[in-house]
Amino acid sequence: KLLREGTPIPATGHTLTHTDAKEATERKDGNIEYWHCSVCDRYFSDEACENEISRSDTVIPRTGTVPEVIILNISTAEMPTSHYNSNDSTLELTVSVSPEGAYVPDLVWTSSNEKAAVVDANGLVTAFAYGRTVITAKDTEGLGLSASCSIQTRYYDVDPDKYWYSHIYWAAESGITNGFYGGVYFGPEENCTREQMITFLYREAGKPAVSQADIKKYSFPDVESGTYYEKAVVWAAKNGITKGYSSGKYEGMFGVGLDVTREDTVTFLYRMAKVIAGSSFKDVTATDLKNQSYSFGDVASGKYYQKAIVWAAKNGIAKGYSSGENKGKFGVGFNVLRGDIVTFLSRYDAKFN
């Protein structure tokens, strides 16, 4: 029903909501006591609605300066992996802000790769395994602020002063080996087993396909089905890189669990190069075999490993011993260390790939 022009419309009155006064803090705005009408959407400083104010008039600004940027004390870092609860494997990250005098907002900390390292609520980073992670601090107050630190975790047992340092990390980066216990340590001075060695070569070769027919034809009694090294051993046998043992206690077997010797290591490398290096592979000559630069006191003429050792020496892959009681020798019969084996592989890769 429409009212005739000039007819008064009764007032509906205010529907008020009262808000108590709240003091401002360093980080949060406060407010004065005020009333808000939900009908007319107006604000008043008194319950009688005699003193109208704006919404902005109700706000008491926070006492602190709002940060515009947060900055971590470190942008990049390297850390050793954790072992025996060592404090060396922790790193404390702290935050500063800009402009000067601004408060530090509440933060949440995250790690992009918790297998490598984790971070607690206070910015304390603990490294677990070899790898990379990005630690990020992000404000929880809706300011849209964040800062990050890139961290490379390193094997705790790899001495940066050792000659194999860069070669070990080449192997890790190349996917040749990840170390022990998911990358906690590498074991550079531990002996390398035959199956480990062949697996390293297989990965260096790009992990060529191995069929079930290959496995049936080229496997060995001591190579269990489904093991990490099964395909590597089959691939190596198929390509003549290894033949297993032809006599003695391990006749007919590959030698799983047995330590690999230095001469067998370079022999495997030599045979692999023949298979995958293509035209870049150059076999040793009769002149090479007589060259004193490639000769060692413990490498007898005519041995199955002679050509391989000469080839490795000529190509800078293995150099023998330059000091100590074995100076001038290659180390025939010596077990090869894990640090040495990835060093040989790294030099091979630089030469032929």
Coordinates of C-alpha atoms in Angstrom, one line a residue:
K1 CA 0.0 0.0 0.0
L2 CA 1.5 3.4 -1.0
L3 CA 1.2 6.3 1.3
R4 CA 0.0 9.6 0.1
E5 CA 2.6 12.3 -0.5
G6 CA 3.3 14.2 2.7
T7 CA 2.3 11.3 4.9
P8 CA 5.0 10.7 7.5
I9 CA 6.8 7.3 7.6
P10 CA 7.3 6.0 11.2
A11 CA 10.9 5.7 12.2
T12 CA 12.1 2.2 12.6
G13 CA 14.7 3.2 15.2
H14 CA 18.3 2.0 15.6
T15 CA 19.4 -1.5 16.1
L16 CA 22.7 -1.1 18.0
T17 CA 25.7 -3.3 18.7
H18 CA 28.0 -2.2 21.5
T19 CA 31.8 -2.6 21.2
D20 CA 33.9 -2.2 24.3
A21 CA 37.1 -0.2 24.2
K22 CA 40.3 -2.2 23.6
E23 CA 43.8 -0.9 24.0
A24 CA 46.2 -1.0 21.0
T25 CA 49.3 -3.2 21.2
E26 CA 52.5 -3.2 19.3
R27 CA 51.1 -5.5 16.6
K28 CA 47.4 -5.0 16.7
D29 CA 45.1 -2.0 16.4
G30 CA 42.8 -1.1 19.3
N31 CA 39.5 0.7 19.3
I32 CA 37.5 3.2 21.3
E33 CA 34.1 2.3 22.8
Y34 CA 31.4 2.7 20.1
W35 CA 28.0 1.7 18.9
H36 CA 27.1 0.5 15.4
C37 CA 23.6 0.5 13.9
S38 CA 22.9 -2.4 11.6
V39 CA 19.9 -0.6 10.2
C40 CA 21.5 2.6 8.9
D41 CA 25.1 1.3 9.1
R42 CA 26.3 4.4 11.1
Y43 CA 28.7 4.6 14.0
F44 CA 28.2 6.5 17.3
S45 CA 30.4 7.3 20.2
D46 CA 27.5 7.3 22.6
E47 CA 24.5 5.0 23.2
A48 CA 22.1 7.8 22.7
C49 CA 23.3 8.1 19.1
E50 CA 23.8 11.8 19.4
N51 CA 27.5 11.9 18.4
E52 CA 28.0 10.2 15.0
I53 CA 31.5 9.2 14.0
S54 CA 33.2 7.4 11.1
R55 CA 34.3 3.8 11.2
S56 CA 38.0 5.0 11.0
D57 CA 37.3 7.1 14.1
T58 CA 36.8 3.9 16.1
V59 CA 40.4 2.7 15.4
I60 CA 43.3 3.3 17.8
P61 CA 46.4 2.6 15.7
R62 CA 48.9 -0.1 16.8
T63 CA 51.8 1.3 18.7
G64 CA 54.5 -0.6 16.7
T65 CA 55.8 0.1 13.2
V66 CA 54.5 -2.4 10.7
P67 CA 57.3 -4.3 9.0
E68 CA 57.6 -4.0 5.2
V69 CA 60.3 -6.6 4.7
I70 CA 61.7 -9.6 6.7
I71 CA 65.2 -10.7 6.2
L72 CA 67.0 -13.9 7.3
N73 CA 70.5 -13.8 8.8
I74 CA 71.7 -16.3 6.2
S75 CA 70.7 -16.6 2.5
T76 CA 72.7 -19.8 1.7
A77 CA 74.4 -22.4 3.8
E78 CA 76.1 -25.8 3.8
M79 CA 75.6 -28.2 6.7
P80 CA 76.9 -31.6 7.6
T81 CA 74.3 -34.3 8.1
S82 CA 73.3 -35.3 11.6
H83 CA 75.3 -38.0 13.4
Y84 CA 75.6 -39.1 17.1
N85 CA 73.4 -36.1 18.1
S86 CA 76.2 -33.7 17.0
N87 CA 75.5 -30.0 17.3
D88 CA 77.4 -29.5 14.1
S89 CA 74.3 -30.5 12.2
T90 CA 72.1 -27.7 13.4
L91 CA 71.9 -24.1 12.2
E92 CA 69.9 -21.3 13.9
L93 CA 68.2 -18.9 11.5
T94 CA 67.1 -15.5 12.8
V95 CA 64.9 -12.7 11.3
S96 CA 65.4 -9.0 11.1
V97 CA 62.9 -6.5 9.7
S98 CA 62.7 -3.3 7.7
P99 CA 62.1 -0.4 8.3
E100 CA 64.3 0.0 11.4
G101 CA 62.2 -0.1 14.6
A102 CA 59.5 -2.3 13.1
Y103 CA 58.3 -5.3 15.1
V104 CA 59.1 -8.9 14.1
P105 CA 55.8 -10.5 13.1
D106 CA 54.7 -14.0 14.2
L107 CA 56.2 -16.5 11.7
V108 CA 55.7 -20.1 10.5
W109 CA 58.8 -22.0 9.3
T110 CA 58.8 -24.6 6.6
S111 CA 61.4 -26.9 4.8
S112 CA 60.9 -27.8 1.2
N113 CA 62.7 -31.1 1.6
E114 CA 62.3 -32.6 5.1
K115 CA 64.4 -35.6 4.1
A116 CA 67.4 -33.3 3.9
A117 CA 66.6 -31.0 6.8
V118 CA 63.8 -29.9 9.1
V119 CA 63.2 -26.6 10.9
D120 CA 61.4 -26.0 14.2
A121 CA 59.1 -23.2 15.2
N122 CA 62.0 -21.0 16.3
G123 CA 64.1 -21.3 13.1
L124 CA 66.5 -24.0 14.3
V125 CA 67.5 -26.2 11.3
T126 CA 68.6 -29.8 11.7
A127 CA 70.2 -31.6 8.8
F128 CA 69.4 -35.3 8.4
A129 CA 70.7 -36.5 5.0
Y130 CA 72.5 -35.3 1.9
G131 CA 70.4 -33.1 -0.3
R132 CA 69.1 -29.6 -0.8
T133 CA 66.2 -27.7 0.9
V134 CA 64.8 -24.2 1.1
I135 CA 63.9 -23.0 4.5
T136 CA 61.1 -20.3 4.4
A137 CA 59.8 -18.0 7.2
K138 CA 56.4 -16.6 6.4
D139 CA 54.4 -14.2 8.6
T140 CA 51.0 -15.3 10.0
E141 CA 49.5 -11.9 10.4
G142 CA 48.4 -11.4 6.8
L143 CA 51.2 -9.0 5.9
G144 CA 52.3 -11.1 2.9
L145 CA 55.9 -11.2 4.1
S146 CA 58.4 -14.1 3.6
A147 CA 62.1 -14.8 3.4
S148 CA 64.0 -17.9 2.4
C149 CA 67.4 -19.6 2.9
S150 CA 68.8 -22.2 0.5
I151 CA 70.7 -25.0 2.3
Q152 CA 72.9 -27.7 0.9
T153 CA 73.4 -30.6 3.3
R154 CA 76.6 -32.6 3.1
Y155 CA 77.8 -36.1 4.2
Y156 CA 79.2 -35.7 7.7
D157 CA 82.1 -38.1 7.0
V158 CA 83.4 -36.5 3.8
D159 CA 86.5 -34.3 4.5
P160 CA 86.6 -31.3 2.2
D161 CA 90.4 -31.5 2.2
K162 CA 90.4 -35.0 0.8
Y163 CA 91.1 -35.4 -3.0
W164 CA 87.8 -37.3 -3.4
Y165 CA 85.6 -34.5 -2.0
S166 CA 84.4 -33.1 -5.3
H167 CA 84.2 -36.5 -6.9
I168 CA 81.9 -37.8 -4.2
Y169 CA 79.5 -34.9 -4.6
W170 CA 79.7 -35.4 -8.4
A171 CA 78.5 -39.0 -7.8
A172 CA 75.7 -37.9 -5.5
E173 CA 74.5 -35.2 -7.9
S174 CA 74.7 -37.6 -10.8
G175 CA 72.7 -40.3 -9.1
I176 CA 75.6 -42.7 -9.1
T177 CA 75.3 -43.3 -5.3
N178 CA 73.3 -41.7 -2.5
G179 CA 75.4 -43.0 0.4
F180 CA 74.2 -45.0 3.4
Y181 CA 71.0 -44.8 5.4
G182 CA 69.3 -42.5 2.9
G183 CA 72.2 -40.1 2.5
V184 CA 73.3 -39.7 6.1
Y185 CA 76.9 -40.7 5.4
F186 CA 78.9 -41.8 2.4
G187 CA 81.6 -44.1 3.9
P188 CA 84.6 -42.9 1.7
E189 CA 87.1 -45.1 3.5
E190 CA 85.0 -48.2 3.5
N191 CA 85.7 -51.0 1.0
C192 CA 83.4 -51.2 -2.0
T193 CA 81.8 -54.5 -2.8
R194 CA 81.5 -56.0 -6.3
E195 CA 77.8 -55.5 -6.6
Q196 CA 78.1 -51.8 -5.5
M197 CA 80.8 -51.3 -8.1
I198 CA 78.8 -52.8 -10.9
T199 CA 75.8 -50.8 -9.8
F200 CA 77.8 -47.6 -10.0
L201 CA 78.9 -48.5 -13.6
Y202 CA 75.3 -49.3 -14.6
R203 CA 74.1 -46.0 -13.4
E204 CA 77.0 -44.2 -15.1
A205 CA 75.9 -46.0 -18.3
G206 CA 72.4 -44.6 -18.0
K207 CA 70.8 -47.7 -16.6
P208 CA 70.2 -49.5 -19.9
A209 CA 67.1 -51.7 -20.2
V210 CA 67.4 -55.3 -19.0
S211 CA 64.8 -57.8 -20.1
Q212 CA 63.5 -60.9 -18.3
A213 CA 65.2 -63.0 -21.0
D214 CA 68.5 -61.2 -20.1
I215 CA 68.0 -61.9 -16.4
K216 CA 67.4 -65.6 -17.2
K217 CA 70.4 -65.9 -19.4
Y218 CA 73.1 -63.8 -17.6
S219 CA 72.3 -64.0 -13.9
F220 CA 74.4 -65.8 -11.2
P221 CA 73.3 -68.1 -8.4
D222 CA 74.3 -65.6 -5.8
V223 CA 72.4 -62.7 -7.4
E224 CA 69.0 -62.6 -5.8
S225 CA 65.9 -61.6 -7.8
G226 CA 64.7 -58.1 -7.1
T227 CA 67.9 -56.8 -5.4
Y228 CA 69.1 -53.3 -6.3
Y229 CA 72.0 -54.7 -8.2
E230 CA 70.3 -57.5 -10.1
K231 CA 69.8 -55.6 -13.4
A232 CA 73.3 -54.0 -13.1
V233 CA 75.0 -57.4 -12.8
V234 CA 73.0 -58.9 -15.7
W235 CA 73.8 -55.8 -17.9
A236 CA 77.5 -56.1 -17.1
A237 CA 77.5 -59.9 -17.8
K238 CA 75.6 -59.4 -21.0
N239 CA 78.2 -56.8 -22.2
G240 CA 81.3 -58.7 -21.2
I241 CA 82.1 -56.3 -18.4
T242 CA 82.2 -59.0 -15.8
K243 CA 82.2 -62.8 -16.1
G244 CA 82.0 -63.8 -12.5
Y245 CA 84.4 -66.4 -11.0
S246 CA 85.5 -69.2 -13.3
S247 CA 87.3 -71.2 -10.7
G248 CA 87.9 -71.6 -7.0
K249 CA 85.6 -71.3 -4.0
Y250 CA 83.2 -68.9 -5.9
E251 CA 83.2 -70.7 -9.2
G252 CA 80.1 -69.8 -11.3
M253 CA 79.2 -67.0 -9.0
F254 CA 79.4 -63.2 -9.3
G255 CA 80.8 -62.6 -5.9
V256 CA 78.1 -60.7 -4.1
G257 CA 79.3 -59.3 -0.8
L258 CA 83.0 -59.6 -1.8
D259 CA 85.2 -56.5 -1.8
V260 CA 86.3 -55.4 -5.2
T261 CA 90.0 -54.9 -5.9
R262 CA 91.7 -51.9 -7.6
E263 CA 92.7 -54.0 -10.6
D264 CA 89.2 -55.4 -11.0
T265 CA 87.7 -51.9 -10.7
V266 CA 89.7 -50.5 -13.6
T267 CA 89.2 -53.7 -15.6
F268 CA 85.4 -53.2 -15.3
L269 CA 85.8 -49.5 -16.3
Y270 CA 88.0 -50.5 -19.3
R271 CA 85.5 -53.0 -20.5
M272 CA 82.6 -50.6 -20.0
A273 CA 84.4 -47.9 -22.0
K274 CA 84.7 -50.4 -24.9
V275 CA 81.0 -50.9 -24.8
I276 CA 79.6 -47.4 -24.3
A277 CA 82.3 -44.8 -25.1
G278 CA 82.0 -45.3 -28.9
S279 CA 84.7 -43.7 -31.1
S280 CA 86.2 -41.8 -28.2
F281 CA 87.5 -45.1 -26.8
K282 CA 91.1 -45.7 -27.9
D283 CA 92.6 -49.0 -26.9
V284 CA 96.2 -49.2 -25.6
T285 CA 99.0 -50.0 -28.0
A286 CA 102.2 -52.0 -27.6
T287 CA 104.0 -48.7 -27.2
D288 CA 101.7 -47.7 -24.3
L289 CA 102.4 -51.0 -22.6
K290 CA 106.1 -50.2 -22.6
N291 CA 105.7 -46.6 -21.6
Q292 CA 107.2 -46.1 -18.2
S293 CA 104.7 -43.3 -17.5
Y294 CA 101.9 -45.9 -17.4
S295 CA 103.9 -48.7 -15.7
F296 CA 103.7 -49.7 -12.1
G297 CA 106.0 -52.0 -10.1
D298 CA 103.3 -54.4 -9.2
V299 CA 101.6 -54.8 -12.6
A300 CA 103.1 -57.9 -14.3
S301 CA 103.1 -58.2 -18.1
G302 CA 100.4 -60.4 -19.6
K303 CA 98.0 -60.2 -16.6
Y304 CA 94.3 -59.8 -17.5
Y305 CA 94.3 -56.4 -15.9
Q306 CA 97.5 -55.0 -17.5
K307 CA 95.9 -53.3 -20.4
A308 CA 93.1 -51.9 -18.2
I309 CA 95.6 -50.4 -15.8
V310 CA 97.7 -48.9 -18.6
W311 CA 94.5 -47.5 -20.2
A312 CA 93.4 -46.0 -16.9
A313 CA 96.7 -44.4 -16.2
K314 CA 97.0 -43.0 -19.8
N315 CA 93.6 -41.4 -19.5
G316 CA 94.1 -40.0 -16.0
I317 CA 91.5 -42.2 -14.4
A318 CA 93.8 -44.0 -11.9
K319 CA 97.2 -42.8 -10.9
G320 CA 98.6 -45.3 -8.5
Y321 CA 100.4 -44.4 -5.3
S322 CA 102.7 -41.4 -5.2
S323 CA 104.0 -41.7 -1.7
G324 CA 104.4 -44.1 1.2
E325 CA 105.5 -47.7 1.2
N326 CA 103.5 -48.4 -2.0
K327 CA 104.9 -45.5 -3.9
G328 CA 105.3 -46.4 -7.6
K329 CA 102.7 -49.2 -7.3
F330 CA 99.2 -49.4 -8.6
G331 CA 97.9 -51.4 -5.6
V332 CA 97.2 -54.8 -7.2
G333 CA 95.3 -56.9 -4.7
F334 CA 94.3 -53.9 -2.6
N335 CA 90.6 -53.4 -2.0
V336 CA 89.3 -50.2 -3.5
L337 CA 87.7 -47.6 -1.2
R338 CA 84.3 -46.1 -2.0
G339 CA 86.0 -42.7 -2.2
D340 CA 88.5 -44.0 -4.7
I341 CA 85.9 -45.7 -6.8
V342 CA 83.8 -42.6 -7.4
T343 CA 87.0 -40.7 -8.1
F344 CA 87.8 -43.1 -10.9
L345 CA 84.2 -42.8 -12.2
S346 CA 84.2 -39.1 -12.0
R347 CA 87.5 -38.9 -14.0
Y348 CA 86.1 -41.4 -16.5
D349 CA 82.9 -39.3 -16.9
A350 CA 84.9 -36.1 -17.5
K351 CA 87.0 -37.9 -20.2
F352 CA 84.3 -39.8 -22.1
N353 CA 81.0 -38.1 -21.5

